[in-house]
Coordinates of C-alpha atoms in Angstrom, one line a residue:
Chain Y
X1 CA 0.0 0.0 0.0
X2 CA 1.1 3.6 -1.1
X3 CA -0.2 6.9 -1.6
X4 CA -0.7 8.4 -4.9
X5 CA 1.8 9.6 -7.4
X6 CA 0.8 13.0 -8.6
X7 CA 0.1 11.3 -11.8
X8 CA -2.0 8.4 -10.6
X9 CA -4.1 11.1 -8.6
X10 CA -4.6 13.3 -11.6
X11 CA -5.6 10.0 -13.7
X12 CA -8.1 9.1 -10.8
X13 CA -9.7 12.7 -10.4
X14 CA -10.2 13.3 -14.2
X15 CA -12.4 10.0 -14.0
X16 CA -13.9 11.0 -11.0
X17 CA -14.8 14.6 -12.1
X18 CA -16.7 13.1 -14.6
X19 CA -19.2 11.9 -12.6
X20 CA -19.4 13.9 -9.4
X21 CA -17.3 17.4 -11.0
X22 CA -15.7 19.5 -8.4
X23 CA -17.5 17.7 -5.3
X24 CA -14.0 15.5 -5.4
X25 CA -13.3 18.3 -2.7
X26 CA -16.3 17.0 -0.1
X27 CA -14.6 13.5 -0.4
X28 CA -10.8 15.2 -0.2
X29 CA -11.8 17.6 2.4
X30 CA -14.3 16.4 4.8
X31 CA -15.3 17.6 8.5
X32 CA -15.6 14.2 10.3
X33 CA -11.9 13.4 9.6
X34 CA -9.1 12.6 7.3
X35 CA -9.6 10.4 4.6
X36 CA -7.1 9.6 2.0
X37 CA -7.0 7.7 -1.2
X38 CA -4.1 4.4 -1.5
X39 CA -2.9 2.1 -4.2
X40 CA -2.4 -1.1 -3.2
X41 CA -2.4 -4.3 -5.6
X42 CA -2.9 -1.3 -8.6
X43 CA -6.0 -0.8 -6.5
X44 CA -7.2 2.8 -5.2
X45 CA -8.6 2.6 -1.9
X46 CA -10.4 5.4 0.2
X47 CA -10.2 5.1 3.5
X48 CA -9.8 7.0 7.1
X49 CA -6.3 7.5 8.7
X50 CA -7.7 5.2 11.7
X51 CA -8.5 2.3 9.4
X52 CA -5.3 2.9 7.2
X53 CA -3.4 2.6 10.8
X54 CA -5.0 -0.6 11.5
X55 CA -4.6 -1.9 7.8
X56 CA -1.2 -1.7 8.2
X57 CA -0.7 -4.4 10.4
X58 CA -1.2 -7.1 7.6
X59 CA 1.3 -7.6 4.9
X60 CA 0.4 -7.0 1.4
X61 CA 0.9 -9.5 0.2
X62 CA -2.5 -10.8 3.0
X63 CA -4.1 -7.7 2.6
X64 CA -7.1 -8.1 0.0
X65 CA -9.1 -4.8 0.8
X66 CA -8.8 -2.1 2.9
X67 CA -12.2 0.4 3.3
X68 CA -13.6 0.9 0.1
X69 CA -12.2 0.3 -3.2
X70 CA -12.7 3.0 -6.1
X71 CA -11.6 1.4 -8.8
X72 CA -8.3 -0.4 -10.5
X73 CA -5.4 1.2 -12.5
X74 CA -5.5 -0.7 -15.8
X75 CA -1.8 -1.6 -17.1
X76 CA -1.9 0.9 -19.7
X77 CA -2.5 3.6 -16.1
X78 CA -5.8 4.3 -17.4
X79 CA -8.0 4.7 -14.0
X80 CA -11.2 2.2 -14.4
X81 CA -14.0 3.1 -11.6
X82 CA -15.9 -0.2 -10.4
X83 CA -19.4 -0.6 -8.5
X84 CA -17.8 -0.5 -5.2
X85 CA -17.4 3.1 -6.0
X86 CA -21.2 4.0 -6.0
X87 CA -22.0 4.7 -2.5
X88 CA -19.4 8.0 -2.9
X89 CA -20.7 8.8 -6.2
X90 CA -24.5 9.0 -5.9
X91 CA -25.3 11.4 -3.1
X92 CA -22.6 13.9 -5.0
X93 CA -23.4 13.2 -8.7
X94 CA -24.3 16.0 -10.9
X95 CA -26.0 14.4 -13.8
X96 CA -28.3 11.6 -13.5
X97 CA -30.3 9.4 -15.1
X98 CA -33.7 7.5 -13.6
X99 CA -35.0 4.3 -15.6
X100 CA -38.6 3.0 -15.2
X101 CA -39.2 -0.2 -13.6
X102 CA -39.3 -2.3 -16.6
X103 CA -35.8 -1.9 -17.8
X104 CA -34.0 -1.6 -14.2
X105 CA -33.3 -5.7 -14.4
X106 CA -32.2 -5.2 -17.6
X107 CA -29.9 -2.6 -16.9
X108 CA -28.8 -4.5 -13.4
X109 CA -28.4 -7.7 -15.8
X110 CA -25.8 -5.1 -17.4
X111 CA -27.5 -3.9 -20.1
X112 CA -27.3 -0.6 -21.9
X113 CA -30.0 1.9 -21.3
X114 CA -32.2 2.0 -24.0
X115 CA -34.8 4.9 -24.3
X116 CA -37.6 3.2 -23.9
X117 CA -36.4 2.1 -20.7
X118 CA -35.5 5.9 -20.1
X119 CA -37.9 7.7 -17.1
X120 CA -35.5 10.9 -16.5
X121 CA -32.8 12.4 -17.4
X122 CA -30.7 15.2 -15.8
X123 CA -31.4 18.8 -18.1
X124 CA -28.4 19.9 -20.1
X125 CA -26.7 16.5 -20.0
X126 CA -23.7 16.2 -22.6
X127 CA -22.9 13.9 -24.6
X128 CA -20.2 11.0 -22.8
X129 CA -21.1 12.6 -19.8
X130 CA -20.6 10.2 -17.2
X131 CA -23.9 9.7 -15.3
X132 CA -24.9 7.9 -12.5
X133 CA -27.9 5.5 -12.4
X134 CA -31.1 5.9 -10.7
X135 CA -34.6 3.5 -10.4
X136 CA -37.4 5.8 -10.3
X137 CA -37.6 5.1 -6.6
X138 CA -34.2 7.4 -6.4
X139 CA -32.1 4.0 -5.4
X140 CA -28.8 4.3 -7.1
X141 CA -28.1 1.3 -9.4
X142 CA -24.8 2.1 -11.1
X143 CA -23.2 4.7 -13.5
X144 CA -22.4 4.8 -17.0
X145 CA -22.0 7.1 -19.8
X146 CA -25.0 9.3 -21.5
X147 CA -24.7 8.1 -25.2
X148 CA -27.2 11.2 -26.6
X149 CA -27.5 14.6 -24.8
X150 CA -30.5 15.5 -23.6
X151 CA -32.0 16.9 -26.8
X152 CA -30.9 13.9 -28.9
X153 CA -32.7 11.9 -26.2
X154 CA -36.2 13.3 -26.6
X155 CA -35.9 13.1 -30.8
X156 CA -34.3 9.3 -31.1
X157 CA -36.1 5.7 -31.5
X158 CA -36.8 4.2 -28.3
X159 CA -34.7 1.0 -29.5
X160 CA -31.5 3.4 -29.3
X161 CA -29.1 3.2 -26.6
X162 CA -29.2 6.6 -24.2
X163 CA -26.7 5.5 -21.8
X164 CA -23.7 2.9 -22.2
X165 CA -23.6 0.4 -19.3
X166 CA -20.2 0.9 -17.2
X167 CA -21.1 -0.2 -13.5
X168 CA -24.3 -1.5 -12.0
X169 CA -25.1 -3.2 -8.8
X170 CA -26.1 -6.7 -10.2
X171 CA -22.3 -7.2 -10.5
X172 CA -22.0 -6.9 -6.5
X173 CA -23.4 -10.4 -7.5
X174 CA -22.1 -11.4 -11.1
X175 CA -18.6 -10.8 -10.4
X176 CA -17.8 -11.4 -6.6
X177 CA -15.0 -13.2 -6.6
X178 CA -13.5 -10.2 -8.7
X179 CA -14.7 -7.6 -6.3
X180 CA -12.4 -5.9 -3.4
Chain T
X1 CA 47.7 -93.0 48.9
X2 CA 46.5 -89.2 50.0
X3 CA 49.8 -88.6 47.9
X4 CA 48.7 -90.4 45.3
X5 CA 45.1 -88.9 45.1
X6 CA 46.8 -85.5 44.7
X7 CA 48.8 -86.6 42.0
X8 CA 46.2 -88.3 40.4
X9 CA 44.1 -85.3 41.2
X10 CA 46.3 -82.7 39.9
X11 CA 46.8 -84.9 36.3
X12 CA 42.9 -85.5 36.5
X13 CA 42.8 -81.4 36.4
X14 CA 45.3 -80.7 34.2
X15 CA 43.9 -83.0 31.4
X16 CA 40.5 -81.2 32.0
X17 CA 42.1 -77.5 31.6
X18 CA 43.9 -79.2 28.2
X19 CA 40.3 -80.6 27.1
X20 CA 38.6 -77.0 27.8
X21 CA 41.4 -75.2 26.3
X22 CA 43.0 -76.8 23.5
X23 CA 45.7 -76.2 21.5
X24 CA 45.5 -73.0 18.9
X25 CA 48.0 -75.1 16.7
X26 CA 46.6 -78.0 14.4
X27 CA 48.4 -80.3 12.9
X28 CA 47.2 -82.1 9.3
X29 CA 48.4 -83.9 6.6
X30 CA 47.5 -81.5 3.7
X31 CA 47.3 -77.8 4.9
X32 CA 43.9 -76.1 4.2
X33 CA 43.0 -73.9 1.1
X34 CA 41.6 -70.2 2.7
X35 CA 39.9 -67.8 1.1
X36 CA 39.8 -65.2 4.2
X37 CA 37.8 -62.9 1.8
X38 CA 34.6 -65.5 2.6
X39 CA 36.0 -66.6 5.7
X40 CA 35.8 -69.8 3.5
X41 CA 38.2 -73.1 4.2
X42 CA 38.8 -76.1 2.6
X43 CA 39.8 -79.3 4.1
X44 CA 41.1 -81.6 1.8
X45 CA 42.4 -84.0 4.0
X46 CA 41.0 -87.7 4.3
X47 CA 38.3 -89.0 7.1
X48 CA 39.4 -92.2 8.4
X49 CA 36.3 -93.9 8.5
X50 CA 37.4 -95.2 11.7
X51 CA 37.5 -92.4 13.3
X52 CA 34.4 -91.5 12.1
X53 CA 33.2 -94.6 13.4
X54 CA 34.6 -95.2 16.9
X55 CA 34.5 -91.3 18.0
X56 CA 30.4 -90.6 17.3
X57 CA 29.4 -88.9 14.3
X58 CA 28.5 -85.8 16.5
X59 CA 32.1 -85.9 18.1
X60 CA 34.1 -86.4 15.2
X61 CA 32.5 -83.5 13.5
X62 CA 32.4 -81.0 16.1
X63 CA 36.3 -81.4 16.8
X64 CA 37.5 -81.6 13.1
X65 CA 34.9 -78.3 12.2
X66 CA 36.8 -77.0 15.4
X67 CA 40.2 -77.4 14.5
X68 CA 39.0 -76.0 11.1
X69 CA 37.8 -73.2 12.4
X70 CA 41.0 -72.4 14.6
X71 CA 43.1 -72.8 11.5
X72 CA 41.1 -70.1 10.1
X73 CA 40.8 -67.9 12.3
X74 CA 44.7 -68.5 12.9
X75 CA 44.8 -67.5 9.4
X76 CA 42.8 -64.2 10.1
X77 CA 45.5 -63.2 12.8
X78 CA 48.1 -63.4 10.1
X79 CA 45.8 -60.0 8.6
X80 CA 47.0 -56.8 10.0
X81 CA 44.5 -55.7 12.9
X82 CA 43.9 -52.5 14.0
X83 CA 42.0 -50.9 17.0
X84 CA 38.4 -49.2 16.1
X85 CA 36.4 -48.6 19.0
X86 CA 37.7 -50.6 21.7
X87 CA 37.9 -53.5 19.1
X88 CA 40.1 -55.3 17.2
X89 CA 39.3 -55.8 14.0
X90 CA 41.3 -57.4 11.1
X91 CA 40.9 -56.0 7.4
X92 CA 39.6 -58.8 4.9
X93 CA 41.3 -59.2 1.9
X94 CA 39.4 -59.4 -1.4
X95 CA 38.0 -62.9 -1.9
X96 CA 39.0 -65.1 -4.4
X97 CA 36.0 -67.9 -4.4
X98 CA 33.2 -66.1 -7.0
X99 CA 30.1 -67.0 -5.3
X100 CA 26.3 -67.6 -7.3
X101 CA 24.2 -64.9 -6.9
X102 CA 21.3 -64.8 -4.6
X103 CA 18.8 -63.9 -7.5
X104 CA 18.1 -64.8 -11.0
X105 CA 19.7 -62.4 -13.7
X106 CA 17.1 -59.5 -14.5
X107 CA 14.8 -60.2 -17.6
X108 CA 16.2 -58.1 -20.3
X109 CA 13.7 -55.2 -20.6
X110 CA 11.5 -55.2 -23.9
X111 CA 12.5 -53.0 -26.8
X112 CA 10.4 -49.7 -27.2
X113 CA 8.3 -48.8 -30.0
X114 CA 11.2 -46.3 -31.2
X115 CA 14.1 -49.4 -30.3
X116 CA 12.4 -51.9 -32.6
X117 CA 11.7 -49.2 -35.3
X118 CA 15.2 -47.9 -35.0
X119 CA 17.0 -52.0 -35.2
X120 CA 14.2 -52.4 -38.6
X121 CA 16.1 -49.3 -39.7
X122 CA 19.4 -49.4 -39.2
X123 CA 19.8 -46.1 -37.0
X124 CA 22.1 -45.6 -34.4
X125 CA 22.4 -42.9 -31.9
X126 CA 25.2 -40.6 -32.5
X127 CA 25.9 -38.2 -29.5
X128 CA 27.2 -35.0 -29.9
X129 CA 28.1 -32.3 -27.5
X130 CA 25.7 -28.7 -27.3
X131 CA 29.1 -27.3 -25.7
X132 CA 30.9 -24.8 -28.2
X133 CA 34.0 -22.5 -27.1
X134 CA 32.7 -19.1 -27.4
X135 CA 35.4 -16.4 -27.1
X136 CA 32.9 -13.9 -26.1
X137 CA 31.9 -16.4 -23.4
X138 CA 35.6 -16.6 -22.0
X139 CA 36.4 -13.0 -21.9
X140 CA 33.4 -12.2 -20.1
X141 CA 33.9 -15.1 -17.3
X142 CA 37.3 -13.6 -17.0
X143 CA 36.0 -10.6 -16.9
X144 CA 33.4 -11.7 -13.7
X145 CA 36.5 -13.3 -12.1
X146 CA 38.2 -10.0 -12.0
X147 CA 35.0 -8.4 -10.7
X148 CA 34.9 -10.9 -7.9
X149 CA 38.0 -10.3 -6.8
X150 CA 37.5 -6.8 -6.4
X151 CA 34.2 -7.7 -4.5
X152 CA 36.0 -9.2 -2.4
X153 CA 38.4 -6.5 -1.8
X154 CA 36.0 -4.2 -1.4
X155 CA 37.7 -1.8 -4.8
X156 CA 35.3 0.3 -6.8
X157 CA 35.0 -1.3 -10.0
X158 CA 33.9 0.7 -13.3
X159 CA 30.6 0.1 -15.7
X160 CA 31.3 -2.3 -18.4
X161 CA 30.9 0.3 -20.7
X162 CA 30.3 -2.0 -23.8
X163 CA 31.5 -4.9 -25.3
X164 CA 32.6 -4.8 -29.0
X165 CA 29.8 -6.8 -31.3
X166 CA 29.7 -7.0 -34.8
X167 CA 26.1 -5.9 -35.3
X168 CA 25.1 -2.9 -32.7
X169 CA 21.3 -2.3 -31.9
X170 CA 19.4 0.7 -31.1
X171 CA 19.7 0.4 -27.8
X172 CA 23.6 -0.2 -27.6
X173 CA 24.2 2.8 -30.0
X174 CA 22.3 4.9 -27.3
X175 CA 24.2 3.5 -24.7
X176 CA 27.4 3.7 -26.6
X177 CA 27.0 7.4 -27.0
X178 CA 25.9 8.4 -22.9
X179 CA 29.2 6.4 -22.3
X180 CA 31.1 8.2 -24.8
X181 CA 30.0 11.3 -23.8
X182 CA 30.7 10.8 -19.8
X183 CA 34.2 9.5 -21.0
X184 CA 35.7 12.8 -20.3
X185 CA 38.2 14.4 -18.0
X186 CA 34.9 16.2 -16.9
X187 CA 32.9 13.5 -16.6
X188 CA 30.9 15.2 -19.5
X189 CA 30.4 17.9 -17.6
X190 CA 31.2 20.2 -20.2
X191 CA 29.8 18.1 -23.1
X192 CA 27.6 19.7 -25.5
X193 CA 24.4 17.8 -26.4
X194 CA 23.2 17.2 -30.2
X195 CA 19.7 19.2 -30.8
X196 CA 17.1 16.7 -30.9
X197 CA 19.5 14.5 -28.1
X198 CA 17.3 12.4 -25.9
X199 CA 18.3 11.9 -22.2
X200 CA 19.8 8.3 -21.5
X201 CA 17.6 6.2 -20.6
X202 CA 17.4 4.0 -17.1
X203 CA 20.0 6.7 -15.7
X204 CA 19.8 5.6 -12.3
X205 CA 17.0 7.5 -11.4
X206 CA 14.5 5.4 -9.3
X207 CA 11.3 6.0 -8.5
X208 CA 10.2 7.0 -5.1
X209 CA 6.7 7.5 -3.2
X210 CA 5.3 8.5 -0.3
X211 CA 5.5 7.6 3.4
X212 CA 2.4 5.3 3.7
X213 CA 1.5 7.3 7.1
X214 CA 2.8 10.8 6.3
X215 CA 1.8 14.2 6.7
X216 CA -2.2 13.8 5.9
X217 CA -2.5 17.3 6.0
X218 CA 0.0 18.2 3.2
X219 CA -1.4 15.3 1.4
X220 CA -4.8 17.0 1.3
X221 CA -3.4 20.1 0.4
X222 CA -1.8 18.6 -2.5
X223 CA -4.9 17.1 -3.9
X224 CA -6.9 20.5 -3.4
X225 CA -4.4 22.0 -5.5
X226 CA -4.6 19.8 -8.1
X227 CA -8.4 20.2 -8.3
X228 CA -8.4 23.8 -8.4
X229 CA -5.8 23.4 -11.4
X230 CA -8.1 21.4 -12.9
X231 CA -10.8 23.1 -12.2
X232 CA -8.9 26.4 -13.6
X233 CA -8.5 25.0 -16.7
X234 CA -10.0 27.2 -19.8
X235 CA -13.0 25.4 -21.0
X236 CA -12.8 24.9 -24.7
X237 CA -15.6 26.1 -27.3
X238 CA -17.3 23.0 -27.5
X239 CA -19.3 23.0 -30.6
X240 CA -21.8 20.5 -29.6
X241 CA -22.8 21.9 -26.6
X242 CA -23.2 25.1 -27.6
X243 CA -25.6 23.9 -30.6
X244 CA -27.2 22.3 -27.5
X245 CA -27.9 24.9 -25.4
X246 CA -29.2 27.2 -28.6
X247 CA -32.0 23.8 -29.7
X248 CA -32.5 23.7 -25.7
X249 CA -33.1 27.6 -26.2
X250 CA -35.6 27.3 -29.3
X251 CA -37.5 24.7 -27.8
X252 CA -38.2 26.9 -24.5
X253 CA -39.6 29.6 -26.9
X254 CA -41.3 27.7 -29.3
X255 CA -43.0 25.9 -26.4
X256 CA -43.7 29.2 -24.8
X257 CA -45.1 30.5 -28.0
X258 CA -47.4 27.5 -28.3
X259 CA -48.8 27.6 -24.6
X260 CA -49.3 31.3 -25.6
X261 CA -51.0 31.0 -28.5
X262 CA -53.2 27.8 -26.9
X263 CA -54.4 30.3 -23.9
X264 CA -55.5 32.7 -26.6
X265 CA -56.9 30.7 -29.1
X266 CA -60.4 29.6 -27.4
X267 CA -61.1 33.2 -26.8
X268 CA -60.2 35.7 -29.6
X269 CA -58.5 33.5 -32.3
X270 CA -55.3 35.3 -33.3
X271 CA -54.5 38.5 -34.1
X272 CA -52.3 39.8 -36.5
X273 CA -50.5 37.0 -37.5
X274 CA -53.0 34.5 -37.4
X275 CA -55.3 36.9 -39.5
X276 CA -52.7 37.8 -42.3
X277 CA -52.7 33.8 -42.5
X278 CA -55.9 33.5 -43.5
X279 CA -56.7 29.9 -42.3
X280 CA -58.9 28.4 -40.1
X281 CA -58.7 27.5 -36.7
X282 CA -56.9 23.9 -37.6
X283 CA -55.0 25.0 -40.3
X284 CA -53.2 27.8 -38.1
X285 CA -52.0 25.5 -35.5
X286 CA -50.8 22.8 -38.6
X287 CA -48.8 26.4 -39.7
X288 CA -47.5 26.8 -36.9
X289 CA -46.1 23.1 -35.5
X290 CA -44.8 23.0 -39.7
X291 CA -42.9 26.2 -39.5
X292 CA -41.4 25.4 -36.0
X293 CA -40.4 21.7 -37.2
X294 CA -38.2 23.6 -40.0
X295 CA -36.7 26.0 -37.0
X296 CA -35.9 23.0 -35.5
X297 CA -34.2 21.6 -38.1
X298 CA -31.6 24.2 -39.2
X299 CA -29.1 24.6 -35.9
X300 CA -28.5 20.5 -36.7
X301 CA -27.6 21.5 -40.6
X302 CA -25.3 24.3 -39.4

């Protein structure tokens, strides 16, 4: 386990900012003590000081996972956000996307968002914006990546794709063993 | 007579002690054929059948395998001795007598698929030796050698530098040229670089990170600097959105105009515009949902 090169922290925040924008800050810079982010196994973990105090006791080569994980550095040092990442990026997203209740499993089976499943959408969304996923009931479900702005969305076939499937709960599920 | 008993008694006594002790030295006709190696002897002397007779079998045999035995082991003294734990023991000389063995020979082992194919064939296996003298190979162990030595003095030895090759690759040009230019009385110091020059690569720089548990605070600081750099950066024109925000922009007004127009319409029934029209009712609202369809359509085509 390590901190952060400045490079790896740039990487990580650019794919953050996608999805939450400048709220990074809140999860930098918060009141109820001092969280910090830390590679380990090309991992990024966020964590407290206290449990990165305690984590230290195991070896790495033991240690599988160490508060929560945000996502993997790829081997190419692209930063890849997983599911375990969700409870940090819904309450600060910025763009969002609801689906009605007959394409959530699809979505959750991991699915693109297709617009007929499509219940709201976030005004002034852009295209590639990174969005996080919503049922109509306002429980987060995952994140992924708007395909059509906002406009497009209202004009295209509902058989077109309005959001590209990146993360979604189900996989808490699919791909356990995978998860950290 | 108690004189006599004595005597009697002591000759009684001493013909006992010679019984229980006999002599270590043998006498016989033929002498015996050892082979010490096997502890082995051969008596080749005749057995008077009278002997054999009068004495007992049991007798006869117990003292002739008796004097045997003291003959060989007479001829195991003969062996030089020496002392190996509190014992003596005598060092056997290599037997002479080839005993059977215990065991039948081995069954010869059937001949493989590849053996029979090979006899039907006529091929036999040549070996030949992988090992090759290689000059290169030699000068370098030599050179290792020398290295050692000096590891082992504890004497700063120089970088190979490079070794002379026929065929030089990239890589070895580059390195040829960092080591040609530090070959200096400066140490390159004062070396100009070529324009276009790359710095040498693997230089001995190695990477380094952060104390795990550091200075949290200074950490945090770092990383709110970074996001307010990237949060400074100048947003480009971005052609997409901005057609965006103009269709966003028409669609407010037209829908604007439209809930307008439908709070009017029941009551008066359009004024100016709707009168210099000169449709109906239905074919003003048709008009008016055509014209704002072509609106629509021109920011795309731009």
């Amino acid at each position: 386990m390590r901190p952060l090169t400045e490079e790896e922290t740039k990487t990580m925040f650019e794919k953050l900012s996608k999805y939450i924008g400048e709220n990074i800050k809140l999860l930098v810079d918060r009141p109820d003590g001092t969280y910090c982010f830390r590679l380990h196994q090309d991992r990024v973990f966020y964590m407290s000081e206290k449990i990165l105090k305690l984590a230290t006791n195991f070896s790495r080569d033991k240690l599988i996972s160490v508060g929560t994980c945000f996502g993997k550095f790829t081997k190419t040092k692209k930063f890849r956000l997983h599911i375990t990442a969700l409870d940090f990026l819904a309450p600060y997203a910025k763009f969002k996307v609801w689906v009605k209740p007959g394409a959530e499993q699809s979505f959750l089976y991991g699915n693109h968002v297709l617009k007929s499943g499509l219940g709201r959408i976030t005004e002034n969304t852009m295209q590639y914006q990174g969005v996080v996923v919503y049922s109509m009931a306002d429980v987060p479900l995952g994140f992924g990546v708007a395909a059509k702005s906002t406009q497009e969305c209202r004009r295209v076939d509902p058989m077109s794709i309005v959001v590209f499937h990146q993360a979604d709960v189900g996989e808490f599920i699919r791909s356990e063993e995978t998860l950290t | 007579m108690a004189a006599c008993s004595v005597e009697e008694l002591l000759a009684k006594a001493e013909q006992e002690e010679a019984e229980k002790l006999k002599s270590i030295s043998v006498e016989k006709e033929l002498d015996l054929e050892f082979d010490v190696g096997n502890l082995l002897a051969c008596d080749k002397n005749r057995i008077e059948s009278r002997d054999f007779r009068e004495r007992g079998k049991e007798d006869f045999l117990r003292s002739l395998a008796r004097d045997n035995t003291q003959l060989l082991i007479n001829e195991i003294w003969k062996l030089p001795t020496e002392r190996n734990e509190e014992v003596l023991v005598a060092k056997l000389p290599e037997q002479t007598t080839r005993l059977p063995r215990e065991k039948p020979p081995p069954k010869p082992r059937p001949p493989t698929r590849w053996e029979q194919f090979a006899k039907l064939k006529g091929i036999q296996k040549k070996k030949k030796t992988n090992l090759v003298w290689d000059e290169t190979r030699v000068a370098k162990n030599e050179f290792n050698r020398l290295k050692n030595i000096a590891r082992a003095m504890k004497i700063k030895t120089p970088g190979v530098g490079l070794l002379p090759k026929a065929q030089q690759s990239k890589d070895e040009l580059l390195k040829a040229v960092s080591v040609a230019k530090t070959s200096t009385a400066s140490v390159g110091r004062f070396q100009d670089s070529l324009p276009k020059e790359k710095p040498p690569k693997n230089s001995g720089k190695k990477r380094k990170f952060d104390p795990l548990i550091g200075d949290f605070s200074s950490e945090k600081q770092k990383q709110l600097e970074l996001l307010q750099v990237m949060g400074n950066k100048t947003p480009k024109l971005d052609l997409t959105k901005a057609v965006n925000t103009q269709m966003r922009e028409e669609d407010r007004e037209e829908a604007a105009a439209r809930r307008r127009k439908g709070r009017k319409m029941p009551g008066k029934g359009g004024k100016g515009k709707g009168g210099k029209a000169g449709g109906g009712k239905g074919g003003k609202g048709k008009g008016g949902k055509a014209g704002g369809g072509k609106r629509r359509g021109k920011p795309g085509k731009q």
